[in-house]
Coordinates of N, CA and C in Angstrom, one line a residue:
M20 N 0.8 -1.2 0.0 CA 0.0 0.0 0.0 C 0.9 1.2 0.0
F21 N 0.8 2.1 -1.0 CA 1.5 3.3 -1.2 C 3.0 3.1 -1.2
G22 N 3.5 1.9 -1.4 CA 4.9 1.6 -1.5 C 5.7 1.8 -0.2
I23 N 5.0 1.7 0.9 CA 5.7 1.8 2.2 C 5.8 0.5 2.9
N24 N 7.0 0.2 3.3 CA 7.2 -1.1 4.0 C 6.9 -0.9 5.5
G25 N 7.1 -1.9 6.3 CA 6.8 -1.9 7.7 C 7.6 -0.9 8.5
W26 N 8.9 -0.9 8.2 CA 9.8 0.0 9.0 C 9.5 1.5 8.7
E27 N 9.2 1.8 7.4 CA 8.9 3.2 7.0 C 7.5 3.6 7.7
A28 N 6.6 2.7 7.8 CA 5.3 3.0 8.4 C 5.5 3.2 9.9
L29 N 6.4 2.5 10.5 CA 6.7 2.7 11.9 C 7.3 4.0 12.2
V30 N 8.3 4.4 11.3 CA 8.9 5.7 11.5 C 7.9 6.8 11.3
L31 N 7.0 6.7 10.3 CA 6.0 7.7 10.1 C 5.1 7.8 11.3
L32 N 4.7 6.7 11.8 CA 3.8 6.7 13.0 C 4.5 7.3 14.2
L33 N 5.8 7.1 14.4 CA 6.5 7.7 15.5 C 6.6 9.2 15.2
L34 N 6.8 9.6 14.0 CA 7.0 11.0 13.6 C 5.7 11.8 13.9
V35 N 4.5 11.1 13.5 CA 3.2 11.7 13.8 C 3.0 11.8 15.3
L36 N 3.4 10.8 16.0 CA 3.2 10.8 17.5 C 4.0 12.0 18.1
I37 N 5.2 12.2 17.6 CA 6.0 13.3 18.1 C 5.5 14.6 17.8
I38 N 5.0 14.8 16.5 CA 4.6 16.1 16.0 C 3.2 16.5 16.7
V39 N 2.3 15.5 16.6 CA 0.9 15.8 17.1 C 0.9 15.7 18.6
G40 N 1.6 14.8 19.2 CA 1.6 14.6 20.7 C 0.5 13.6 21.1
P41 N 0.8 12.9 22.2 CA -0.2 11.9 22.6 C -1.5 12.4 23.1
N42 N -1.6 13.7 23.5 CA -2.8 14.2 24.0 C -3.8 14.5 22.8
R43 N -3.3 15.0 21.7 CA -4.2 15.3 20.6 C -4.3 14.2 19.5
L44 N -3.6 13.1 19.7 CA -3.6 12.0 18.8 C -5.0 11.5 18.5
P45 N -5.8 11.2 19.5 CA -7.1 10.6 19.2 C -8.0 11.6 18.4
E46 N -8.0 12.9 18.7 CA -8.7 13.9 18.0 C -8.3 14.0 16.6
T47 N -7.0 14.0 16.4 CA -6.4 14.1 15.0 C -6.7 12.9 14.2
T48 N -6.7 11.7 14.8 CA -7.0 10.5 14.1 C -8.5 10.5 13.7
R49 N -9.4 10.9 14.5 CA -10.8 11.0 14.2 C -11.0 12.0 13.0
Q50 N -10.3 13.1 13.1 CA -10.4 14.1 12.0 C -9.9 13.6 10.7
I51 N -8.8 12.9 10.7 CA -8.2 12.3 9.4 C -9.2 11.2 8.9
A52 N -9.7 10.4 9.8 CA -10.7 9.3 9.4 C -11.9 10.0 8.8
G53 N -12.4 11.1 9.4 CA -13.5 11.8 8.8 C -13.2 12.3 7.4
W54 N -12.0 12.8 7.2 CA -11.6 13.2 5.8 C -11.7 12.1 4.8
F55 N -11.1 10.9 5.2 CA -11.2 9.7 4.4 C -12.6 9.3 4.1
N56 N -13.5 9.3 5.1 CA -14.9 9.0 4.9 C -15.6 9.9 3.9
E57 N -15.3 11.2 4.1 CA -15.9 12.2 3.2 C -15.4 12.0 1.7
A58 N -14.1 11.7 1.6 CA -13.6 11.4 0.2 C -14.2 10.2 -0.4
R59 N -14.3 9.1 0.4 CA -14.9 7.9 0.0 C -16.4 8.1 -0.4
D60 N -17.1 8.9 0.4 CA -18.5 9.2 0.0 C -18.6 10.0 -1.2
F61 N -17.7 11.0 -1.4 CA -17.7 11.8 -2.6 C -17.5 11.0 -3.8
L62 N -16.5 10.1 -3.8 CA -16.1 9.2 -4.9 C -17.3 8.3 -5.2
R63 N -17.9 7.7 -4.2 CA -19.0 6.8 -4.4 C -20.2 7.6 -5.1
G64 N -20.5 8.8 -4.6 CA -21.5 9.6 -5.2 C -21.2 9.9 -6.6
A65 N -20.0 10.3 -6.9 CA -19.6 10.6 -8.3 C -19.7 9.4 -9.2
K66 N -19.3 8.2 -8.7 CA -19.4 7.0 -9.5 C -20.9 6.7 -9.8
E67 N -21.8 6.8 -8.8 CA -23.2 6.6 -9.0 C -23.8 7.6 -10.0
Q68 N -23.4 8.9 -9.9 CA -23.9 9.9 -10.8 C -23.5 9.6 -12.2
V69 N -22.2 9.2 -12.4 CA -21.7 8.9 -13.8 C -22.5 7.7 -14.3
S70 N -22.6 6.6 -13.5 CA -23.3 5.4 -14.0 C -24.8 5.7 -14.2
R71 N -25.4 6.6 -13.5 CA -26.8 7.0 -13.7 C -26.9 7.8 -15.0
E72 N -26.0 8.7 -15.2 CA -26.1 9.6 -16.4 C -25.7 8.8 -17.7
L73 N -24.7 8.0 -17.6 CA -24.3 7.3 -18.8 C -25.0 6.0 -19.1
G74 N -25.5 5.4 -18.0 CA -26.2 4.1 -18.2 C -25.3 2.9 -18.3
D75 N -25.9 1.8 -18.7 CA -25.1 0.6 -18.8 C -24.6 0.4 -20.2
E76 N -25.1 1.2 -21.2 CA -24.7 0.9 -22.6 C -23.4 1.7 -23.0
V77 N -22.6 2.0 -22.1 CA -21.3 2.8 -22.4 C -20.3 1.8 -23.0
D78 N -19.8 2.3 -24.2 CA -18.8 1.5 -24.9 C -17.4 2.1 -24.5
L79 N -16.7 1.4 -23.6 CA -15.4 2.0 -23.2 C -14.4 2.0 -24.3
A80 N -14.5 1.1 -25.3 CA -13.6 1.1 -26.4 C -13.7 2.5 -27.2
S81 N -14.9 3.1 -27.2 CA -15.0 4.3 -27.9 C -14.4 5.5 -27.2
L82 N -14.1 5.3 -25.9 CA -13.4 6.3 -25.1 C -11.9 6.2 -25.0
D83 N -11.4 5.2 -25.7 CA -9.9 5.0 -25.7 C -9.2 6.1 -26.5
P84 N -8.3 6.8 -25.8 CA -7.6 7.9 -26.5 C -6.6 7.4 -27.5
R85 N -6.2 6.1 -27.5 CA -5.3 5.7 -28.6 C -5.9 5.6 -29.9
Q86 N -7.2 5.7 -30.0 CA -7.9 5.7 -31.3 C -7.6 7.1 -32.1
Y87 N -7.1 8.1 -31.4 CA -6.9 9.4 -32.0 C -5.5 9.6 -32.4
D88 N -4.8 8.5 -32.7 CA -3.4 8.6 -33.2 C -3.3 9.4 -34.5
P89 N -2.6 10.5 -34.6 CA -2.6 11.3 -35.8 C -2.1 10.5 -37.0
R90 N -1.1 9.6 -36.8 CA -0.6 8.8 -37.9 C -1.7 7.9 -38.5
R91 N -2.5 7.3 -37.6 CA -3.6 6.4 -38.1 C -4.6 7.2 -38.8
I92 N -5.0 8.4 -38.3 CA -6.0 9.2 -38.9 C -5.6 9.6 -40.3
V93 N -4.3 10.1 -40.5 CA -3.8 10.5 -41.8 C -3.8 9.3 -42.7
R94 N -3.3 8.1 -42.2 CA -3.2 6.9 -43.1 C -4.6 6.5 -43.6
E95 N -5.6 6.6 -42.7 CA -6.9 6.2 -43.1 C -7.5 7.2 -44.1
A96 N -7.1 8.5 -43.9 CA -7.7 9.5 -44.8 C -7.0 9.5 -46.2
L97 N -5.7 9.0 -46.3 CA -5.0 9.0 -47.6 C -5.3 7.7 -48.4
F98 N -5.5 6.6 -47.7 CA -5.6 5.3 -48.4 C -7.1 4.9 -48.4
D99 N -7.5 4.2 -49.4 CA -8.9 3.7 -49.4 C -9.1 2.7 -48.4
E100 N -8.1 1.7 -48.3 CA -8.2 0.7 -47.3 C -7.2 0.9 -46.2
P101 N -7.5 0.8 -45.0 CA -6.5 1.0 -44.0 C -5.6 -0.3 -44.0
P102 N -4.3 -0.1 -43.9 CA -3.3 -1.2 -44.0 C -3.6 -2.1 -42.8
A103 N -3.3 -3.4 -43.0 CA -3.4 -4.4 -42.0 C -2.5 -4.1 -40.8
R104 N -3.0 -4.3 -39.7 CA -2.1 -4.0 -38.5 C -1.2 -5.1 -38.3
S105 N 0.1 -4.8 -38.0 CA 1.1 -5.8 -37.7 C 0.9 -6.3 -36.3
P106 N 1.2 -7.5 -36.0 CA 1.1 -8.0 -34.6 C 2.1 -7.3 -33.7
R107 N 1.7 -7.2 -32.5 CA 2.6 -6.5 -31.5 C 4.0 -7.2 -31.4
G108 N 5.0 -6.4 -31.3 CA 6.3 -7.0 -31.2 C 7.1 -7.1 -32.5
S109 N 6.3 -7.0 -33.6 CA 7.0 -7.1 -34.9 C 7.6 -5.7 -35.2
S110 N 8.5 -5.7 -36.1 CA 9.1 -4.4 -36.5 C 8.2 -3.6 -37.3
P111 N 8.1 -2.3 -37.1 CA 7.2 -1.4 -37.9 C 7.6 -1.4 -39.3
A112 N 6.7 -1.0 -40.2 CA 6.9 -0.9 -41.6 C 7.9 0.3 -41.8
P113 N 8.8 0.2 -42.8 CA 9.7 1.3 -43.1 C 8.9 2.5 -43.5
P114 N 9.4 3.7 -43.3 CA 8.7 4.9 -43.7 C 8.7 5.0 -45.2
M115 N 7.7 5.7 -45.7 CA 7.5 5.8 -47.2 C 8.5 6.8 -47.8
W116 N 9.2 7.6 -47.0 CA 10.1 8.6 -47.5 C 11.6 8.2 -47.5
T117 N 11.8 6.9 -47.6 CA 13.2 6.4 -47.6 C 13.9 6.9 -48.8
S118 N 15.2 7.1 -48.7 CA 16.0 7.6 -49.8 C 16.1 6.5 -50.9
P119 N 16.3 7.0 -52.2 CA 16.3 6.0 -53.3 C 17.3 4.9 -53.2
G120 N 18.5 5.2 -52.7 CA 19.6 4.2 -52.7 C 19.5 3.2 -51.5
R121 N 18.6 3.5 -50.5 CA 18.6 2.7 -49.3 C 17.5 1.6 -49.4
R122 N 17.9 0.5 -48.9 CA 16.9 -0.7 -48.9 C 16.1 -0.6 -47.6
P123 N 14.8 -0.9 -47.7 CA 14.0 -1.0 -46.5 C 14.5 -2.1 -45.6
G124 N 14.4 -1.9 -44.3 CA 14.8 -2.9 -43.3 C 16.2 -2.8 -42.9
V125 N 17.1 -2.1 -43.7 CA 18.5 -1.9 -43.4 C 18.7 -0.7 -42.6
P126 N 19.3 -0.7 -41.4 CA 19.5 0.5 -40.6 C 20.3 1.5 -41.3
A127 N 20.0 2.8 -41.0 CA 20.8 3.9 -41.6 C 22.2 3.9 -41.1
P128 N 23.2 4.4 -41.9 CA 24.5 4.4 -41.4 C 24.7 5.3 -40.2
F129 N 25.6 5.0 -39.3 CA 25.8 5.8 -38.1 C 27.1 6.4 -38.1
D130 N 27.2 7.7 -37.9 CA 28.4 8.5 -37.8 C 28.7 8.8 -36.4
D131 N 29.7 8.2 -35.7 CA 29.9 8.4 -34.3 C 30.7 9.8 -34.1
E132 N 31.2 10.4 -35.1 CA 31.8 11.7 -35.0 C 30.9 12.9 -35.2
A133 N 29.7 12.6 -35.6 CA 28.7 13.7 -35.8 C 28.3 14.3 -34.5
T134 N 27.9 15.5 -34.6 CA 27.4 16.2 -33.3 C 25.9 16.2 -33.3

């Protein structure tokens, strides 16, 4: 939880005990618990309101921001048929603007003295 291990939690607890003091610790604990309860109630209400307004017919795939990739939009606008998608992990297709003497799939020459 929150990436905190046992020793770090113990140090934080001791630090809070020193800063707040043992006299005000129960009151502060109640106040923090109240904040968490208010946040939980707010999130629950927001979730219920969203589900009430959107209903059950929400298509989450239509809300995926990856569908707005500019390269895909231009590709679909320029070509009649969208090209077949390559499986994940395969190398991407070479760019259409390769130089005339260069073969696709061959890496460009590398100059280690260039700046």
